[in-house]
Amino acid sequence: MLEHLPRLLKATKLTIQLTLLSLFFGIFVGVFFAILRTSKNKILYYTSYYYSYILRGTPLLVQIFIIYFGLGQVEWIRESFLWIFLKEPYSCAILAFTLNTGAYSSEIFRSAFETINRGIVEAAEGLGINKMHTFLKIKLPIAIRQSLPAYGNEMILMLKGTSLASTVTLLDLTGVAKHIISTTFRPVEVFIVAGSIYLLMTFIIHNFIKFLEKRYNYN
Amino acid sequence: MKNIFKFFLSSIAAIAIFFSSAQADSIRIGTEGAYPPWNAKDESGKLIGFEVELANWLCIYMEADCTLVEQDWDGMIPGLIMRKYDAIMAGMSITDERMKTINFSQGYADEVASLAVMKGSSLEGMDTPKAINLSTGGGDVKKALKTLTAALAGKTIGVQTATIHQNFLESGDVGSVKVRTYKTQDEVNLDLAAGRIDAALAAAVAFTDYAEKSGKAVVLVGPTFSGGAFGNGVGVGIRKDDTDLLKRFNKAINTARKTGKISELAIKWFGFDASM
């Protein structure tokens, strides 16, 4: 088993990459749709509503299969510029994960915005602070603090979700673990090691969020 | 009253016989159901294919009750070891690597491997012999491998994971090609047709079967491969300590071969006699 450890650790790099990139893009998608949800415009509101409804209501595996194998079957997509991007399993995986985590994040951020005390916003208005400033300097920091526990959870879910990248030929931690099993026929040992690596990463995320919660605690 | 009693007793006896025979002589055979024409599923989800029918005949010769168990390919050998089933009939080639972990019966069928591309690929028209056997070696084989190495340099080739085809590509015999592994042969075919991979390697019949059913312009290129990393035919995989079952399968395969059953089924499913 020990001789396979370097390969698993190398694959962990890809897992971390997939997780961080998807979370990074996902935050923008999430904030964007969370803002749309506060819009009074019906079209904007329902776009955001159904985006989140559909992406949260279908399994991530189905989403990644539709993006990778599904779109790959459509001839005009294969002939368009999109194919440069969709041809690669790596970018398909990032796209699927980003859209998925974006939907969950938008719900987290939306509820965080909704919990902001009306009085604080009114106070800002009273002081003559403009809307943009109120959003960036007052609402956003409070929303971030509010959403930390739920968002930490989402980070952990995303980390584990990246294991589905192995279904579209990527050799992430799960993909390499399966690869090793296919030649050693020893699933128990290999999956225990891979599982421990996931656990270690979860531990790091968990404590990072805990640290942030303490740091930004205003009570 | 007497009659009812008699009926009752005989029923119990019948049930007892049924269960004892089922227990003493039931064999569970693992198969993938996703590698046509070896083993596959029809539209209703029923297992069909060469090996499904052969398994039924082997069980008749062994006078055993058999059940087929579906198992994903990448967990096939672990599933056997964990006793989810007692034998594997899943187009599994007999290789030295697998023999370290499990036993194989004598081979029942043999079939060559081949590269496939989409029509119009630059890989079409490679100057190689029609077939090469890696076990015999020799100048022809070396020359063909050299041609392949040059043609495949920098190309991405798709294979099903944990197969002889993956082992061959990773052996370095054709240089260092980019290998992409898939869970099922279906997914390999989809990505070949979509143009995500430059070529694919699998049993030649897997491609001809796909081309026929999907109407996609998949064509075979280069030589057909056998021997070496491609193993010595397809056999029944059995746990190392099940020596009795191994003997029974070998005997049944002998019978099936002598009566011409294997040839008959092979012609039905492959279109040619792949028996061995």
PDB file of C-alpha atoms in Angstrom, chain B residues 6 9 21 30 36 90 102-103 129 132 153 157 169 184 224 227 244 249 261 267:
ATOM      1  CA  LYS B   6     -50.324 -37.510   1.810  1.00  0.00           C
ATOM      2  CA  LEU B   9     -46.106 -34.824   3.220  1.00  0.00           C
ATOM      3  CA  SER B  21     -30.510 -29.161  -4.297  1.00  0.00           C
ATOM      4  CA  GLY B  30     -20.795 -12.354 -12.071  1.00  0.00           C
ATOM      5  CA  PRO B  36     -21.682  -6.281 -26.137  1.00  0.00           C
ATOM      6  CA  ALA B  90     -17.395 -11.098 -18.316  1.00  0.00           C
ATOM      7  CA  ILE B 102      -7.602 -15.495  -9.022  1.00  0.00           C
ATOM      8  CA  ASN B 103      -7.690 -18.716 -11.054  1.00  0.00           C
ATOM      9  CA  PRO B 129       0.374  -6.123 -40.984  1.00  0.00           C
ATOM     10  CA  ILE B 132       0.248  -9.148 -34.765  1.00  0.00           C
ATOM     11  CA  ALA B 153       2.753   9.987 -30.550  1.00  0.00           C
ATOM     12  CA  ILE B 157      -6.472   7.051 -26.593  1.00  0.00           C
ATOM     13  CA  LEU B 169      -1.080   1.131 -23.657  1.00  0.00           C
ATOM     14  CA  THR B 184     -17.630   1.376 -19.328  1.00  0.00           C
ATOM     15  CA  THR B 224      -5.369  -6.609 -34.594  1.00  0.00           C
ATOM     16  CA  GLY B 227      -0.793 -12.466 -27.117  1.00  0.00           C
ATOM     17  CA  ASP B 244     -13.623 -28.206  -7.258  1.00  0.00           C
ATOM     18  CA  PHE B 249     -16.156 -25.527 -15.191  1.00  0.00           C
ATOM     19  CA  LYS B 261     -22.072 -25.345 -28.556  1.00  0.00           C
ATOM     20  CA  ILE B 267     -21.236 -17.435 -34.664  1.00  0.00           C
TER      21      ILE B 267
END
